[in-house]
PDB file of C-alpha atoms in Angstrom:
ATOM      1  CA  GLY A   1      89.888  18.802 -45.381  1.00  0.00           C
ATOM      2  CA  LEU A   2      90.299  15.620 -47.382  1.00  0.00           C
ATOM      3  CA  LEU A   3      93.086  14.577 -49.677  1.00  0.00           C
ATOM      4  CA  PRO A   4      92.217  13.544 -53.244  1.00  0.00           C
ATOM      5  CA  SER A   5      92.894   9.911 -52.275  1.00  0.00           C
ATOM      6  CA  GLU A   6      90.131  10.298 -49.648  1.00  0.00           C
ATOM      7  CA  GLY A   7      87.554  11.607 -52.128  1.00  0.00           C
ATOM      8  CA  SER A   8      88.262  15.344 -52.280  1.00  0.00           C
ATOM      9  CA  ASP A   9      88.471  17.159 -55.604  1.00  0.00           C
ATOM     10  CA  PHE A  10      91.176  19.527 -54.338  1.00  0.00           C
ATOM     11  CA  VAL A  11      93.844  19.774 -51.668  1.00  0.00           C
ATOM     12  CA  THR A  12      95.180  22.839 -49.893  1.00  0.00           C
ATOM     13  CA  ALA A  13      98.863  23.626 -49.505  1.00  0.00           C
ATOM     14  CA  SER A  14      98.707  23.094 -45.736  1.00  0.00           C
ATOM     15  CA  GLU A  15      97.507  19.520 -46.286  1.00  0.00           C
ATOM     16  CA  MET A  16     100.513  18.804 -48.512  1.00  0.00           C
ATOM     17  CA  SER A  17     103.306  20.165 -46.329  1.00  0.00           C
ATOM     18  CA  PRO A  18     103.812  21.957 -43.014  1.00  0.00           C
ATOM     19  CA  LEU A  19     106.064  24.426 -44.843  1.00  0.00           C
ATOM     20  CA  PHE A  20     103.053  26.477 -45.947  1.00  0.00           C
ATOM     21  CA  GLY A  21     102.003  27.297 -42.395  1.00  0.00           C
ATOM     22  CA  ARG A  22     105.552  27.802 -41.192  1.00  0.00           C
ATOM     23  CA  THR A  23     106.195  30.217 -44.072  1.00  0.00           C
ATOM     24  CA  LEU A  24     102.963  32.115 -43.470  1.00  0.00           C
ATOM     25  CA  ALA A  25     103.635  32.376 -39.719  1.00  0.00           C
ATOM     26  CA  ARG A  26     106.429  34.946 -40.023  1.00  0.00           C
ATOM     27  CA  PRO A  27     104.484  37.658 -41.908  1.00  0.00           C
ATOM     28  CA  LEU A  28     101.458  36.983 -39.692  1.00  0.00           C
ATOM     29  CA  ALA A  29     103.632  37.384 -36.590  1.00  0.00           C
ATOM     30  CA  GLN A  30     104.904  40.660 -38.037  1.00  0.00           C
ATOM     31  CA  ALA A  31     101.339  41.845 -38.733  1.00  0.00           C
ATOM     32  CA  LEU A  32     100.323  40.942 -35.174  1.00  0.00           C
ATOM     33  CA  ALA A  33     103.290  42.830 -33.726  1.00  0.00           C
ATOM     34  CA  GLU A  34     102.827  45.916 -35.899  1.00  0.00           C
ATOM     35  CA  SER A  35      99.080  46.105 -35.286  1.00  0.00           C
ATOM     36  CA  GLY A  36      99.301  45.427 -31.562  1.00  0.00           C
ATOM     37  CA  CYS A  37      96.666  42.766 -32.111  1.00  0.00           C
ATOM     38  CA  HIS A  38      96.666  39.495 -30.185  1.00  0.00           C
ATOM     39  CA  GLU A  39      94.157  37.548 -32.228  1.00  0.00           C
ATOM     40  CA  VAL A  40      94.128  35.576 -35.469  1.00  0.00           C
ATOM     41  CA  MET A  41      90.768  34.806 -37.065  1.00  0.00           C
ATOM     42  CA  GLU A  42      90.642  32.079 -39.695  1.00  0.00           C
ATOM     43  CA  PHE A  43      87.638  31.653 -41.954  1.00  0.00           C
ATOM     44  CA  GLY A  44      86.871  28.072 -42.972  1.00  0.00           C
ATOM     45  CA  ALA A  45      89.736  26.198 -41.317  1.00  0.00           C
ATOM     46  CA  GLY A  46      88.948  22.854 -42.986  1.00  0.00           C
ATOM     47  CA  SER A  47      90.782  20.070 -41.179  1.00  0.00           C
ATOM     48  CA  GLY A  48      92.653  22.540 -38.952  1.00  0.00           C
ATOM     49  CA  ALA A  49      95.985  21.745 -40.614  1.00  0.00           C
ATOM     50  CA  LEU A  50      96.904  25.380 -41.247  1.00  0.00           C
ATOM     51  CA  ALA A  51      95.839  26.415 -37.744  1.00  0.00           C
ATOM     52  CA  ALA A  52      98.028  23.687 -36.218  1.00  0.00           C
ATOM     53  CA  GLN A  53     100.998  24.716 -38.363  1.00  0.00           C
ATOM     54  CA  LEU A  54     100.580  28.386 -37.488  1.00  0.00           C
ATOM     55  CA  LEU A  55     100.132  27.757 -33.772  1.00  0.00           C
ATOM     56  CA  THR A  56     103.214  25.518 -33.728  1.00  0.00           C
ATOM     57  CA  ALA A  57     105.261  28.166 -35.524  1.00  0.00           C
ATOM     58  CA  PHE A  58     103.900  30.958 -33.300  1.00  0.00           C
ATOM     59  CA  ASP A  59     105.002  28.961 -30.242  1.00  0.00           C
ATOM     60  CA  GLU A  60     108.476  28.525 -31.754  1.00  0.00           C
ATOM     61  CA  LEU A  61     108.657  32.246 -32.629  1.00  0.00           C
ATOM     62  CA  GLY A  62     107.528  33.277 -29.147  1.00  0.00           C
ATOM     63  CA  VAL A  63     104.363  34.969 -30.413  1.00  0.00           C
ATOM     64  CA  GLY A  64     101.905  35.472 -27.600  1.00  0.00           C
ATOM     65  CA  PRO A  65      99.675  35.840 -25.803  1.00  0.00           C
ATOM     66  CA  LEU A  66      97.455  34.927 -28.709  1.00  0.00           C
ATOM     67  CA  ARG A  67      93.842  33.903 -29.343  1.00  0.00           C
ATOM     68  CA  TYR A  68      93.112  31.872 -32.452  1.00  0.00           C
ATOM     69  CA  ARG A  69      89.482  32.079 -33.505  1.00  0.00           C
ATOM     70  CA  ILE A  70      87.967  29.949 -36.235  1.00  0.00           C
ATOM     71  CA  VAL A  71      84.778  30.901 -38.048  1.00  0.00           C
ATOM     72  CA  GLU A  72      83.402  27.538 -39.120  1.00  0.00           C
ATOM     73  CA  LEU A  73      79.841  26.711 -40.122  1.00  0.00           C
ATOM     74  CA  SER A  74      80.282  22.945 -40.397  1.00  0.00           C
ATOM     75  CA  ALA A  75      79.785  21.074 -37.109  1.00  0.00           C
ATOM     76  CA  GLU A  76      81.665  18.092 -38.562  1.00  0.00           C
ATOM     77  CA  LEU A  77      84.693  20.221 -39.451  1.00  0.00           C
ATOM     78  CA  ARG A  78      84.594  21.992 -36.066  1.00  0.00           C
ATOM     79  CA  GLU A  79      84.861  18.588 -34.388  1.00  0.00           C
ATOM     80  CA  ARG A  80      87.808  17.578 -36.600  1.00  0.00           C
ATOM     81  CA  GLN A  81      89.490  20.890 -35.822  1.00  0.00           C
ATOM     82  CA  ARG A  82      88.916  20.461 -32.066  1.00  0.00           C
ATOM     83  CA  GLU A  83      90.606  17.068 -32.188  1.00  0.00           C
ATOM     84  CA  ARG A  84      93.553  18.343 -34.206  1.00  0.00           C
ATOM     85  CA  LEU A  85      93.972  21.506 -32.117  1.00  0.00           C
ATOM     86  CA  ALA A  86      93.415  19.950 -28.670  1.00  0.00           C
ATOM     87  CA  ARG A  87      96.961  20.902 -27.676  1.00  0.00           C
ATOM     88  CA  TRP A  88      95.952  24.580 -27.875  1.00  0.00           C
ATOM     89  CA  ALA A  89      92.467  24.171 -26.352  1.00  0.00           C
ATOM     90  CA  GLY A  90      92.885  27.185 -24.078  1.00  0.00           C
ATOM     91  CA  ARG A  91      93.842  29.484 -26.951  1.00  0.00           C
ATOM     92  CA  VAL A  92      91.467  28.386 -29.721  1.00  0.00           C
ATOM     93  CA  ASP A  93      87.748  28.986 -29.943  1.00  0.00           C
ATOM     94  CA  TRP A  94      85.085  28.635 -32.609  1.00  0.00           C
ATOM     95  CA  LEU A  95      82.442  30.970 -33.956  1.00  0.00           C
ATOM     96  CA  ASP A  96      79.526  30.061 -36.174  1.00  0.00           C
ATOM     97  CA  THR A  97      78.601  33.688 -36.860  1.00  0.00           C
ATOM     98  CA  LEU A  98      80.637  36.796 -37.520  1.00  0.00           C
ATOM     99  CA  PRO A  99      81.212  39.099 -34.571  1.00  0.00           C
ATOM    100  CA  GLU A 100      79.975  42.672 -35.003  1.00  0.00           C
ATOM    101  CA  GLN A 101      83.514  43.963 -34.660  1.00  0.00           C
ATOM    102  CA  ILE A 102      86.724  42.202 -35.631  1.00  0.00           C
ATOM    103  CA  GLU A 103      90.086  43.190 -34.194  1.00  0.00           C
ATOM    104  CA  ALA A 104      92.251  40.419 -35.551  1.00  0.00           C
ATOM    105  CA  VAL A 105      94.642  39.459 -38.270  1.00  0.00           C
ATOM    106  CA  VAL A 106      92.254  37.656 -40.622  1.00  0.00           C
ATOM    107  CA  ILE A 107      93.162  34.726 -42.850  1.00  0.00           C
ATOM    108  CA  GLY A 108      91.099  32.585 -45.188  1.00  0.00           C
ATOM    109  CA  ASN A 109      93.100  30.007 -47.108  1.00  0.00           C
ATOM    110  CA  GLU A 110      91.200  28.578 -50.086  1.00  0.00           C
ATOM    111  CA  VAL A 111      87.976  30.235 -48.920  1.00  0.00           C
ATOM    112  CA  LEU A 112      87.314  33.305 -51.043  1.00  0.00           C
ATOM    113  CA  ASP A 113      88.124  31.517 -54.284  1.00  0.00           C
ATOM    114  CA  ALA A 114      85.483  28.899 -53.443  1.00  0.00           C
ATOM    115  CA  MET A 115      82.694  31.458 -53.005  1.00  0.00           C
ATOM    116  CA  PRO A 116      80.147  31.926 -55.778  1.00  0.00           C
ATOM    117  CA  VAL A 117      80.460  35.443 -57.120  1.00  0.00           C
ATOM    118  CA  GLN A 118      79.073  37.631 -59.859  1.00  0.00           C
ATOM    119  CA  LEU A 119      81.248  40.021 -61.794  1.00  0.00           C
ATOM    120  CA  ILE A 120      79.538  43.315 -62.498  1.00  0.00           C
ATOM    121  CA  ALA A 121      80.667  46.275 -64.573  1.00  0.00           C
ATOM    122  CA  PHE A 122      79.391  49.826 -64.962  1.00  0.00           C
ATOM    123  CA  ASP A 123      79.065  50.808 -68.635  1.00  0.00           C
ATOM    124  CA  GLY A 124      78.599  54.524 -67.918  1.00  0.00           C
ATOM    125  CA  GLN A 125      74.827  54.276 -67.630  1.00  0.00           C
ATOM    126  CA  ALA A 126      73.958  51.085 -65.787  1.00  0.00           C
ATOM    127  CA  TRP A 127      75.438  48.155 -63.908  1.00  0.00           C
ATOM    128  CA  ARG A 128      75.582  44.965 -65.957  1.00  0.00           C
ATOM    129  CA  GLU A 129      76.502  41.421 -65.089  1.00  0.00           C
ATOM    130  CA  ARG A 130      79.670  40.381 -66.882  1.00  0.00           C
ATOM    131  CA  GLY A 131      80.050  36.772 -67.947  1.00  0.00           C
ATOM    132  CA  VAL A 132      82.414  34.606 -69.918  1.00  0.00           C
ATOM    133  CA  VAL A 133      81.375  33.468 -73.390  1.00  0.00           C
ATOM    134  CA  SER A 134      82.924  31.201 -75.975  1.00  0.00           C
ATOM    135  CA  ARG A 135      84.228  33.246 -78.878  1.00  0.00           C
ATOM    136  CA  GLY A 136      86.019  31.549 -81.758  1.00  0.00           C
ATOM    137  CA  ALA A 137      88.737  29.313 -80.383  1.00  0.00           C
ATOM    138  CA  GLY A 138      88.828  31.153 -77.052  1.00  0.00           C
ATOM    139  CA  PHE A 139      86.827  32.941 -74.415  1.00  0.00           C
ATOM    140  CA  ALA A 140      85.857  36.565 -73.848  1.00  0.00           C
ATOM    141  CA  PHE A 141      83.951  38.714 -71.380  1.00  0.00           C
ATOM    142  CA  GLU A 142      80.480  39.825 -72.391  1.00  0.00           C
ATOM    143  CA  ASP A 143      78.104  42.084 -70.495  1.00  0.00           C
ATOM    144  CA  ARG A 144      74.549  40.884 -69.981  1.00  0.00           C
ATOM    145  CA  ASP A 145      71.382  42.951 -69.633  1.00  0.00           C
TER     146      ASP A 145
END
């Protein structure tokens, strides 16, 4: 979405350079060809920078026909994406819920690492939440009851 100079606390690779999307396009094109799939689904497309880079590269590589679907919960980001991706309006659509069945090459740049998660571990008898604790001059994992 935003660059640090615009108030963001992080920036994605696709916001820094179009090389990220162009580099990612080749293995995605290969995955599409090998799977026989004609759809890419991106989770949390932010500003749409990666989508624009991929669609540009797919056009240059002759990948098609292709649908590009974006799962985006934010109405504000959907609008930004629509503006940025207007050139591909006939090939891009937006979802605000997951479809029951997905037949697509799925991407999610900087999405999964932003999700809150809990680490759990099985100790042979029960599942326990595993956390990080300060120990001496460093950190260690510790299971919690």
